[in-house]
Coordinates of C-alpha atoms in Angstrom, one line a residue:
Chain A
X1 CA -0.1 0.0 0.1
X2 CA 2.4 2.3 1.2
X3 CA 4.6 1.8 -2.0
X4 CA 1.9 2.2 -4.2
X5 CA 0.7 5.2 -2.4
X6 CA 4.6 6.6 -2.6
X7 CA 4.6 6.0 -6.3
X8 CA 1.6 6.3 -7.8
X9 CA 1.6 5.7 -11.8
X10 CA 1.0 8.2 -14.1
X11 CA -1.7 6.5 -15.7
X12 CA -3.9 6.2 -12.4
X13 CA -7.4 7.8 -13.0
X14 CA -9.0 10.6 -10.5
X15 CA -10.7 8.2 -8.5
X16 CA -7.4 6.9 -7.2
X17 CA -6.0 6.6 -3.8
X18 CA -4.1 9.9 -4.2
X19 CA -3.9 12.2 -0.8
X20 CA -6.7 14.8 -1.5
X21 CA -5.2 18.2 -0.1
X22 CA -7.3 20.9 0.5
X23 CA -5.9 24.2 -0.7
X24 CA -4.8 25.2 2.6
X25 CA -3.2 22.1 3.2
X26 CA -1.4 22.1 0.3
X27 CA -0.4 25.8 0.9
X28 CA 1.3 24.8 4.0
X29 CA 3.0 21.9 2.8
X30 CA 4.6 24.0 0.1
X31 CA 5.4 26.6 2.6
X32 CA 7.0 24.0 5.3
X33 CA 9.1 22.5 2.4
X34 CA 10.0 25.8 0.8
X35 CA 11.1 27.2 4.3
X36 CA 12.9 23.9 5.5
X37 CA 15.1 23.5 1.9
X38 CA 15.9 27.0 1.4
X39 CA 15.8 28.2 5.1
X40 CA 19.2 30.5 4.5
X41 CA 19.8 31.2 1.0
X42 CA 21.9 33.8 -0.9
X43 CA 20.9 34.8 -3.9
X44 CA 22.3 37.3 -6.6
X45 CA 20.3 39.6 -9.0
X46 CA 19.4 43.1 -10.1
X47 CA 17.4 45.1 -8.0
X48 CA 13.8 45.6 -9.9
X49 CA 11.0 47.6 -8.8
X50 CA 11.0 49.0 -5.2
X51 CA 8.5 49.9 -2.8
X52 CA 8.3 51.6 0.3
X53 CA 4.9 51.7 1.9
X54 CA 4.2 53.7 5.2
X55 CA 4.8 50.6 7.1
X56 CA 8.3 50.4 6.6
X57 CA 8.7 47.3 5.0
X58 CA 10.5 47.3 2.0
X59 CA 9.1 45.1 -1.1
X60 CA 11.2 45.0 -4.2
X61 CA 11.8 42.4 -7.0
X62 CA 15.3 40.8 -7.7
X63 CA 15.7 39.4 -11.2
X64 CA 18.0 38.2 -14.0
X65 CA 17.5 37.8 -17.7
X66 CA 14.8 35.1 -17.4
X67 CA 13.0 35.2 -13.9
X68 CA 12.1 37.2 -11.3
X69 CA 11.8 36.8 -7.5
X70 CA 10.0 38.6 -4.9
X71 CA 11.8 40.1 -2.0
X72 CA 10.8 41.8 1.4
X73 CA 12.5 43.3 4.0
X74 CA 10.8 43.9 7.2
X75 CA 10.7 47.2 9.1
X76 CA 12.6 46.1 11.9
X77 CA 15.7 44.6 9.7
X78 CA 15.0 47.3 7.3
X79 CA 16.7 50.1 9.9
X80 CA 19.7 47.6 10.3
X81 CA 20.1 47.5 6.5
X82 CA 23.8 48.9 5.6
X83 CA 22.6 49.3 1.9
X84 CA 18.9 49.6 0.6
X85 CA 18.0 48.4 -2.3
X86 CA 17.7 50.6 -5.1
X87 CA 16.6 49.9 -8.6
X88 CA 19.2 48.7 -10.9
X89 CA 21.7 47.7 -8.0
X90 CA 23.2 44.4 -8.9
X91 CA 23.3 43.1 -5.1
X92 CA 23.7 39.7 -3.2
X93 CA 20.5 39.2 -1.0
X94 CA 20.8 37.2 2.2
X95 CA 17.7 35.7 3.8
X96 CA 15.0 33.0 3.9
X97 CA 12.3 31.9 1.2
X98 CA 8.7 31.6 2.3
X99 CA 5.5 31.7 0.8
X100 CA 2.6 34.0 0.9
X101 CA -0.4 31.5 1.0
X102 CA -3.4 34.0 0.3
X103 CA -1.8 34.7 -3.0
X104 CA -0.3 31.8 -4.1
X105 CA 3.2 33.3 -3.8
X106 CA 6.9 32.9 -2.7
X107 CA 9.1 35.5 -1.7
X108 CA 12.7 35.9 -0.1
X109 CA 12.6 37.4 3.3
X110 CA 16.1 39.6 2.9
X111 CA 17.8 40.0 5.9
X112 CA 20.8 41.6 4.4
X113 CA 21.8 43.2 1.4
X114 CA 25.2 44.1 -0.4
X115 CA 26.1 45.4 -3.5
X116 CA 27.3 42.8 -5.5
X117 CA 30.8 43.3 -5.4
X118 CA 32.9 46.5 -5.4
X119 CA 32.4 47.3 -9.3
X120 CA 28.7 47.2 -9.0
X121 CA 29.0 49.7 -5.6
X122 CA 31.6 51.9 -7.7
X123 CA 29.4 52.1 -10.7
X124 CA 26.7 53.2 -8.6
X125 CA 28.9 55.9 -6.7
X126 CA 30.0 57.3 -10.3
X127 CA 26.1 57.9 -11.3
X128 CA 25.7 59.7 -8.2
X129 CA 28.8 61.8 -8.5
X130 CA 27.7 62.6 -11.9
X131 CA 24.1 63.6 -10.4
X132 CA 25.5 65.8 -8.0
X133 CA 28.5 67.4 -10.4
X134 CA 25.5 68.6 -12.8
X135 CA 24.0 70.6 -10.0
X136 CA 27.3 72.1 -9.4
X137 CA 28.0 70.9 -5.8
X138 CA 31.6 70.5 -6.9
X139 CA 32.4 73.6 -9.1
X140 CA 35.6 74.9 -8.2
X141 CA 34.0 78.1 -8.0
X142 CA 32.3 77.2 -4.8
X143 CA 35.4 76.6 -2.8
X144 CA 36.3 79.0 0.1
X145 CA 40.0 79.5 0.8
X146 CA 41.1 78.2 4.3
X147 CA 41.8 80.5 6.6
X148 CA 46.0 81.1 7.3
X149 CA 45.8 80.9 10.9
X150 CA 42.4 79.8 12.3
X151 CA 41.5 80.3 15.9
X152 CA 39.0 77.8 16.5
X153 CA 39.0 74.3 14.4
X154 CA 35.8 72.3 14.2
X155 CA 36.2 68.6 13.8
X156 CA 33.3 66.2 12.9
X157 CA 34.4 62.6 13.7
X158 CA 34.0 60.0 16.2
X159 CA 35.1 61.2 19.7
X160 CA 37.4 57.9 20.4
X161 CA 39.6 56.5 18.5
X162 CA 43.0 57.1 16.4
X163 CA 41.5 59.8 14.2
X164 CA 40.8 62.5 16.7
X165 CA 43.8 61.4 18.6
X166 CA 46.2 62.1 15.5
X167 CA 44.5 65.6 14.4
X168 CA 44.7 66.9 17.8
X169 CA 48.5 65.6 18.0
X170 CA 49.5 67.2 14.9
X171 CA 47.8 70.2 15.9
X172 CA 49.6 70.4 19.2
X173 CA 52.7 70.1 17.2
X174 CA 52.2 72.7 14.9
X175 CA 50.3 75.2 16.5
X176 CA 48.1 74.7 19.6
X177 CA 44.6 76.0 18.8
X178 CA 41.2 75.9 20.0
X179 CA 39.2 72.6 19.0
X180 CA 35.5 71.8 19.2
X181 CA 34.9 68.0 18.3
X182 CA 31.4 67.4 17.2
X183 CA 31.2 63.7 18.1
X184 CA 29.4 61.4 15.6
X185 CA 28.9 58.1 14.5
X186 CA 31.2 57.7 11.3
X187 CA 30.0 54.1 10.1
X188 CA 26.3 52.2 10.2
X189 CA 23.3 53.7 9.3
X190 CA 22.5 57.3 10.7
X191 CA 25.9 57.9 10.5
X192 CA 25.4 60.1 7.3
X193 CA 22.6 61.9 9.0
X194 CA 25.1 62.7 12.0
X195 CA 27.9 64.1 10.3
X196 CA 25.5 66.2 8.0
X197 CA 23.7 67.5 11.3
X198 CA 27.1 68.3 12.9
X199 CA 28.5 70.3 9.8
X200 CA 25.1 72.4 9.7
X201 CA 25.3 72.6 13.8
X202 CA 28.4 74.2 13.7
X203 CA 27.6 76.7 10.6
X204 CA 24.4 77.7 12.8
X205 CA 27.0 78.6 16.0
X206 CA 27.2 82.3 15.9
X207 CA 30.7 84.1 16.0
X208 CA 29.9 85.8 19.3
X209 CA 27.9 83.0 21.0
X210 CA 28.6 80.8 24.0
X211 CA 30.2 78.2 21.6
X212 CA 32.7 79.9 19.5
X213 CA 32.0 79.5 15.7
X214 CA 34.8 77.7 13.9
X215 CA 37.0 79.2 11.4
X216 CA 37.5 76.0 9.7
X217 CA 35.8 72.4 9.7
X218 CA 37.5 69.0 9.8
X219 CA 35.3 66.4 8.5
X220 CA 37.4 63.1 9.3
X221 CA 37.1 59.5 9.1
X222 CA 39.9 56.4 9.3
X223 CA 40.3 54.3 6.8
X224 CA 37.8 51.4 5.9
X225 CA 36.2 49.3 3.1
X226 CA 34.0 50.7 0.9
X227 CA 31.1 50.0 2.7
X228 CA 32.7 51.4 5.8
X229 CA 33.1 54.5 4.2
X230 CA 29.7 54.9 2.7
X231 CA 28.1 57.3 4.8
X232 CA 30.6 59.7 3.3
X233 CA 28.9 59.4 0.2
X234 CA 25.3 59.9 0.9
X235 CA 23.9 63.0 -0.4
X236 CA 22.7 64.4 2.8
X237 CA 26.4 64.8 3.7
X238 CA 27.4 66.1 0.4
X239 CA 25.2 68.8 0.6
X240 CA 25.8 69.6 3.8
X241 CA 29.6 70.3 3.1
X242 CA 28.8 71.9 -0.2
X243 CA 26.7 74.1 1.6
X244 CA 28.8 74.8 4.6
X245 CA 29.6 78.5 4.8
X246 CA 32.5 77.6 7.0
X247 CA 35.6 76.5 5.1
X248 CA 35.9 72.7 5.2
X249 CA 38.5 70.2 5.1
X250 CA 37.6 66.2 4.1
X251 CA 39.7 63.6 5.2
X252 CA 37.9 60.3 5.0
X253 CA 39.9 56.8 4.6
X254 CA 43.0 56.4 3.1
X255 CA 44.7 58.3 0.5
X256 CA 43.5 56.0 -2.0
X257 CA 40.0 56.1 -1.1
X258 CA 37.7 58.9 -2.5
X259 CA 34.2 59.7 -1.1
X260 CA 32.0 62.0 -2.4
X261 CA 32.4 64.7 0.3
X262 CA 35.7 64.9 -0.7
X263 CA 34.4 66.3 -4.0
X264 CA 32.3 69.2 -2.3
X265 CA 34.9 69.9 0.7
X266 CA 37.1 73.2 0.1
X267 CA 40.2 71.2 0.6
X268 CA 40.2 67.0 0.6
X269 CA 43.4 66.1 2.9
X270 CA 44.3 62.7 2.2
X271 CA 44.1 61.9 5.9
X272 CA 43.4 63.1 9.2
X273 CA 46.8 64.0 10.1
X274 CA 47.4 65.9 6.7
X275 CA 44.0 67.7 7.4
X276 CA 45.6 69.0 10.6
X277 CA 48.7 70.1 8.6
X278 CA 46.4 71.8 6.2
X279 CA 44.6 73.3 9.0
X280 CA 47.1 75.1 11.0
X281 CA 50.4 76.7 9.9
X282 CA 53.9 75.6 11.9
X283 CA 54.2 78.2 14.6
X284 CA 57.6 77.9 15.0
X285 CA 58.1 78.7 11.1
X286 CA 56.1 81.8 11.5
X287 CA 58.2 82.9 14.5
X288 CA 61.3 82.6 12.3
X289 CA 59.5 84.2 9.8
X290 CA 58.4 87.3 12.0
X291 CA 61.8 87.4 13.3
X292 CA 63.2 87.7 9.8
X293 CA 61.0 90.2 8.9
X294 CA 61.9 92.0 12.0
X295 CA 65.5 92.0 11.2
X296 CA 64.8 92.9 7.7
X297 CA 62.8 96.0 8.7
X298 CA 65.6 97.1 11.0
X299 CA 68.3 96.8 8.4
X300 CA 66.0 98.4 5.5
X301 CA 65.2 101.2 7.8
X302 CA 69.0 101.8 9.0
X303 CA 69.8 100.9 5.2
X304 CA 67.7 103.6 4.1
X305 CA 69.5 106.4 6.2
X306 CA 72.8 105.1 5.5
X307 CA 72.3 105.3 1.6
X308 CA 71.0 108.7 2.2
X309 CA 73.8 109.7 4.1
X310 CA 76.2 108.4 1.5
X311 CA 74.7 110.1 -1.2
X312 CA 74.4 113.4 0.9
X313 CA 78.2 113.1 0.9
X314 CA 78.9 112.0 -2.8
X315 CA 76.4 114.8 -4.0
X316 CA 78.2 117.6 -1.3
X317 CA 81.7 116.1 -3.3
X318 CA 80.2 116.5 -6.7
X319 CA 79.0 120.1 -5.4
X320 CA 81.2 122.9 -7.4
X321 CA 83.0 125.8 -5.6
X322 CA 81.6 129.3 -6.2
X323 CA 84.3 130.8 -8.1
X324 CA 84.2 128.1 -10.6
X325 CA 80.4 128.9 -11.0
X326 CA 81.4 132.6 -11.6
X327 CA 84.5 132.0 -13.6
X328 CA 82.3 131.2 -17.1
X329 CA 79.9 134.4 -16.8
X330 CA 82.8 136.5 -15.8
X331 CA 85.0 135.5 -18.7
X332 CA 82.1 136.1 -21.0
X333 CA 81.4 139.8 -19.2
X334 CA 84.8 140.7 -20.0
X335 CA 84.8 139.4 -23.8
X336 CA 81.3 141.3 -24.3
X337 CA 82.7 144.6 -22.6
X338 CA 85.7 144.3 -25.1
X339 CA 83.4 144.1 -28.3
X340 CA 81.0 146.6 -27.0
X341 CA 82.7 150.0 -28.6
X342 CA 83.6 148.2 -31.8
X343 CA 80.3 147.4 -32.1
X344 CA 78.7 150.8 -31.4
X345 CA 80.8 152.2 -34.1
X346 CA 80.1 149.3 -36.8
X347 CA 76.0 150.2 -35.6
X348 CA 76.4 153.7 -36.3
X349 CA 78.0 153.5 -39.4
X350 CA 75.4 150.6 -40.3
X351 CA 72.8 153.3 -40.1
X352 CA 74.6 156.0 -41.7
X353 CA 74.6 153.9 -44.9
X354 CA 70.9 152.9 -44.3
X355 CA 70.2 156.7 -44.4
X356 CA 72.1 157.4 -47.7
X357 CA 70.2 154.5 -49.4
X358 CA 66.7 156.4 -48.3
X359 CA 65.4 159.0 -51.1
X360 CA 65.4 161.6 -49.1
X361 CA 68.2 164.6 -50.4
X362 CA 68.3 168.3 -49.9
X363 CA 67.3 168.8 -53.4
X364 CA 64.0 166.9 -53.5
X365 CA 63.5 168.6 -50.1
X366 CA 63.9 172.4 -51.9
X367 CA 62.1 171.6 -55.3
X368 CA 59.3 170.8 -52.8
X369 CA 59.6 173.9 -50.7
X370 CA 59.9 176.0 -54.1
X371 CA 56.6 174.3 -55.3
X372 CA 55.0 175.0 -52.2
X373 CA 55.8 178.6 -52.2
X374 CA 54.4 179.3 -55.6
X375 CA 51.1 178.0 -54.5
X376 CA 51.3 180.1 -51.3
X377 CA 52.1 183.5 -53.5
X378 CA 49.1 182.4 -56.0
X379 CA 47.0 181.9 -53.4
X380 CA 47.9 185.3 -51.6
X381 CA 47.3 187.4 -54.7
X382 CA 43.9 185.9 -55.4
X383 CA 43.2 186.6 -51.9
X384 CA 44.3 190.6 -51.8
X385 CA 42.6 191.4 -55.0
X386 CA 39.1 189.6 -53.6
X387 CA 39.7 191.9 -50.6
X388 CA 40.2 194.8 -52.4
X389 CA 37.0 194.4 -54.1
X390 CA 34.6 193.9 -51.5
X391 CA 36.3 197.1 -49.5
X392 CA 35.5 198.9 -52.6
X393 CA 31.8 197.5 -53.1
X394 CA 31.3 198.7 -49.4
X395 CA 33.0 201.9 -49.7
X396 CA 30.4 202.7 -52.8
X397 CA 27.3 201.7 -50.6
X398 CA 28.6 204.0 -47.6
X399 CA 28.8 207.1 -50.1
X400 CA 25.2 206.4 -51.1
X401 CA 23.9 206.5 -47.6
X402 CA 26.0 209.5 -46.8
X403 CA 24.7 211.4 -50.0
X404 CA 21.0 211.1 -48.7
X405 CA 22.0 212.4 -45.4
X406 CA 22.4 216.0 -46.1
X407 CA 21.0 219.2 -43.7
X408 CA 18.9 220.2 -46.3
X409 CA 16.6 217.1 -46.7
X410 CA 16.0 217.1 -43.2
X411 CA 14.9 220.9 -43.2
X412 CA 12.4 220.1 -45.9
X413 CA 11.0 217.1 -44.2
X414 CA 10.7 219.0 -40.8
X415 CA 9.0 222.0 -42.1
X416 CA 6.3 219.6 -43.7
X417 CA 5.6 218.2 -40.4
X418 CA 5.0 221.3 -38.5
X419 CA 2.4 222.5 -41.4
X420 CA 0.6 219.5 -40.5
X421 CA 0.9 220.1 -37.0
X422 CA -0.4 223.7 -37.6
X423 CA -3.4 222.5 -39.6
X424 CA -4.5 220.0 -36.6
X425 CA -4.3 222.8 -34.0
X426 CA -6.6 225.2 -36.4
X427 CA -9.5 222.5 -36.2
X428 CA -9.2 222.2 -32.4
X429 CA -11.9 224.8 -31.0
X430 CA -14.3 225.1 -28.1
X431 CA -17.2 225.6 -30.5
X432 CA -16.4 222.4 -32.0
X433 CA -17.3 221.2 -28.4
X434 CA -20.3 223.4 -27.7
X435 CA -22.5 222.9 -30.6
X436 CA -22.4 219.4 -29.8
X437 CA -23.5 220.0 -26.4
X438 CA -26.5 222.4 -27.6
X439 CA -27.6 219.8 -30.4
X440 CA -27.6 217.4 -27.4
X441 CA -29.7 219.1 -25.0
X442 CA -32.3 220.1 -27.8
X443 CA -32.8 216.5 -28.5
X444 CA -33.2 215.8 -24.8
X445 CA -36.1 218.2 -24.7
X446 CA -37.9 216.7 -27.5
X447 CA -37.6 213.3 -26.0
X448 CA -39.0 214.8 -22.8
X449 CA -41.6 216.4 -24.2
X450 CA -42.8 213.2 -26.1
X451 CA -42.3 211.5 -22.7
X452 CA -45.0 213.5 -21.5
X453 CA -47.6 213.1 -24.0
X454 CA -47.4 209.6 -23.7
X455 CA -47.4 209.5 -19.9
X456 CA -51.2 209.4 -17.9
X457 CA -51.2 212.5 -16.8
X458 CA -51.6 214.2 -19.8
X459 CA -54.4 212.1 -20.6
X460 CA -56.0 213.4 -17.0
X461 CA -56.0 216.9 -19.0
X462 CA -57.8 215.2 -21.4
X463 CA -60.7 214.1 -19.1
X464 CA -59.7 210.7 -18.2
X465 CA -59.3 209.4 -14.3
X466 CA -57.6 207.0 -12.9
X467 CA -59.3 204.3 -10.5
X468 CA -57.4 202.9 -7.8
X469 CA -58.6 200.8 -4.7
X470 CA -56.0 201.0 -1.9
X471 CA -52.7 201.2 -4.3
X472 CA -53.7 199.0 -7.0
X473 CA -55.3 200.2 -10.2
X474 CA -58.7 199.0 -11.1
X475 CA -59.0 198.1 -14.3
X476 CA -62.1 195.9 -14.3
X477 CA -65.7 196.5 -13.6
X478 CA -65.6 193.2 -11.0
X479 CA -62.8 194.9 -9.1
X480 CA -64.1 197.9 -8.8
X481 CA -67.4 195.9 -7.2
X482 CA -65.5 194.1 -4.8
X483 CA -63.6 197.1 -3.6
X484 CA -65.0 198.9 -0.6
X485 CA -63.8 202.2 -1.7
X486 CA -62.4 203.5 -5.0
X487 CA -60.3 206.5 -5.5
X488 CA -60.1 208.7 -8.5
X489 CA -57.1 210.5 -9.4
X490 CA -58.0 213.7 -12.0
X491 CA -55.7 216.1 -13.5
X492 CA -55.6 218.3 -10.4
X493 CA -55.9 215.9 -7.6
X494 CA -57.8 212.5 -6.1
X495 CA -61.0 212.1 -4.7
X496 CA -62.4 209.0 -2.9
X497 CA -65.7 207.8 -3.3
X498 CA -67.9 205.2 -1.5
X499 CA -69.5 202.3 -2.5
X500 CA -73.3 203.3 -2.6
X501 CA -76.1 200.7 -4.4
X502 CA -75.4 198.6 -7.1
X503 CA -75.6 200.6 -9.9
X504 CA -77.7 200.2 -13.0
X505 CA -76.4 197.8 -15.6
X506 CA -77.5 197.8 -19.1
X507 CA -75.0 195.1 -20.2
X508 CA -72.2 195.6 -22.6
X509 CA -68.2 195.6 -21.5
X510 CA -67.6 199.0 -22.0
X511 CA -69.9 199.7 -18.9
X512 CA -67.2 198.8 -16.7
X513 CA -64.9 201.7 -17.8
X514 CA -68.0 203.9 -18.1
X515 CA -69.5 203.0 -14.5
X516 CA -66.2 203.7 -12.9
X517 CA -66.5 207.1 -14.7
X518 CA -70.0 207.7 -13.3
Chain B
X1 CA 44.2 93.7 0.3
X2 CA 46.8 95.9 1.3
X3 CA 44.9 99.2 1.2
X4 CA 42.4 97.3 3.3
X5 CA 44.7 96.1 5.7
X6 CA 46.2 99.4 6.1
X7 CA 42.9 101.1 6.9
X8 CA 42.8 98.4 9.6
X9 CA 44.3 99.4 13.2
X10 CA 47.2 97.1 13.5
X11 CA 45.5 95.5 17.1
X12 CA 42.9 94.4 15.3
X13 CA 44.5 92.8 12.6
X14 CA 44.6 88.7 12.6
X15 CA 48.2 87.2 12.1
X16 CA 47.6 86.6 8.4
X17 CA 46.6 90.5 7.8
X18 CA 49.7 91.6 10.0
X19 CA 52.4 89.3 8.6
X20 CA 51.5 90.4 5.1
X21 CA 51.2 93.8 5.8
X22 CA 54.7 93.2 7.4
X23 CA 56.4 91.9 4.6
X24 CA 55.0 94.6 2.2
X25 CA 56.5 97.4 4.5
X26 CA 59.4 95.2 4.7
X27 CA 59.6 95.2 0.9
X28 CA 58.9 98.8 0.3
X29 CA 61.2 99.9 2.8
X30 CA 64.1 97.6 1.1
X31 CA 63.2 98.6 -2.3
X32 CA 64.2 102.4 -1.0
X33 CA 61.0 103.8 -2.8
X34 CA 60.0 105.9 -0.1
X35 CA 60.7 109.1 1.0
X36 CA 62.9 109.7 4.5
X37 CA 60.3 110.8 6.6
X38 CA 58.0 108.1 5.2
X39 CA 60.5 105.6 5.6
X40 CA 60.6 106.2 9.7
X41 CA 56.8 105.9 9.9
X42 CA 57.0 102.8 7.8
X43 CA 59.7 101.6 10.1
X44 CA 57.6 102.4 13.4
X45 CA 54.2 100.5 11.3
X46 CA 56.6 97.6 10.4
X47 CA 57.8 97.4 14.5
X48 CA 53.8 97.3 15.6
X49 CA 52.9 94.8 13.0
X50 CA 55.8 92.9 13.9
X51 CA 54.7 93.0 17.7
X52 CA 51.3 92.1 16.6
X53 CA 52.6 88.9 14.9
X54 CA 54.4 88.0 18.1
X55 CA 51.6 88.4 20.2
X56 CA 49.3 86.4 17.9
X57 CA 52.1 83.6 17.8
X58 CA 52.0 83.5 21.6
X59 CA 48.6 82.9 21.9
X60 CA 49.2 79.5 21.2
X61 CA 46.9 77.6 23.8
X62 CA 45.6 74.4 22.9
X63 CA 41.9 73.9 24.3
X64 CA 40.0 70.9 23.5
X65 CA 36.5 70.4 23.9
X66 CA 33.2 68.1 22.7
X67 CA 30.2 69.6 22.0
X68 CA 27.1 67.7 23.8
X69 CA 23.6 67.8 22.1
X70 CA 20.2 67.3 23.2
X71 CA 18.1 64.8 21.8
X72 CA 17.4 66.7 18.7
X73 CA 20.9 67.1 18.0
X74 CA 21.3 70.8 19.2
X75 CA 24.4 71.6 20.7
X76 CA 23.9 72.6 24.6
X77 CA 27.6 73.0 25.9
X78 CA 30.7 71.3 26.0
X79 CA 32.3 68.6 27.9
X80 CA 36.2 67.1 28.3
X81 CA 36.9 65.1 25.6
X82 CA 37.7 61.6 27.0
X83 CA 40.7 59.6 25.5

């Protein structure tokens, strides 16, 4: 039975004696078989798609050219991984195989993961370097000069071990300084974050703060494997180093090791000791240099005075005597004094010659004078004749006037005037006036007679009377009726008449005047 | 650089500034390019610079401390460096 069961023939039908599993049973059986058979395996392959959900687990694929294997690293283990899976990375993963029953899947539970050989890791490093280089983090223009003599040195490294001892030792030898050590883990997970935080922490210190801000930083680690130094290749460290305002010296690993922080640092020292050497100058050298400068200073200053003194002496020697200064001019004066009389004579002679050459001779002068004299003579003759004529004319006019002015003519004229005066005197008689007066008187008398005939008194003589009421002359019957008394003026006097009964009236206008008269 | 250094009081110069200025002063004096009056002033300046350099060199004191940090990684102070 057992034999048959163990080896069922391929031709057996479904209804044979084969054990019938439930799905879970077979799933569990497969799981057990798989886990016992592959409880600890190393798998080499390329990392495919990586997924890291919030749970903290890491799911990824391992693949080669034909197959694919699901892999998982649980949260707790993921924190301990030295290298996290990155897509495209060639790795050797160590772990155990297991299944995932609910989905009929199997997977590798990864305990550790390493890049498959140094070549692969270097390739990855190169990729990262290129990426950061294109961002300019490694540009030479970003590099800051290191201070010549820093007062405070900040060191980012492990507080224990050979590295810090080497640095301090070398500093002490060269130039003892203030050193601040920022302790960090220099390998393993979390070291990169600590190193970056330390660089940034130093940069945040203020110059006058409780903790003095370093003038230069040294980031150091001793030698190790590529994996050991891996933290200094992490982007976070590279960015912190590139962003450091304080000049930074990197000294990671041995001389042959190059990490990415070396590219970002302002100066890359091959070893921690070399970093200390670069950080400070040798005090004794500086003292010697200062001494030397002091000596040169004193010498140069002394030399300056000595040279000037020498020059003064030389110049003083070269200075000529006053007599020699005067000799030349004196000789010149003598020479010129000798030549002076001769020169004067020569000059006079020359002037005479020049004068002779001029077109000015006594003959021309006298010709000119003769000519002028003739002109003057002519003018004189003409002037004299004209003057004589004028005098004669004036004399003639005078003679004519003198003829007219004789006593006889004056006497005739006087007689004529006297005659006229006599005539006028004869007409001037009193009768002329009295006749005029008599005529004017006659005219006056006739006018007065005319006045008397025209006056009302003359009328009175002819039988008319003037009627008055009071002082007013009454000319209308109505007025006479109203008046209480009337005064009548006749030729020889006035009579007042009282008013009796109203007189008879026959009508007619002349009645009024008639009435008054009656 | 030299102009800047010339404007800065000597007693505020760093060692590097002081020794560079000293070197410049010595060079100027050695070339004999300066007037006598000026060379005396330069000499005095050189002497002061030299004193400054020597003072900075005498300030050579080793003092090593370890930075202590709190839980957030912020520096809290210093402690002696053991080992």
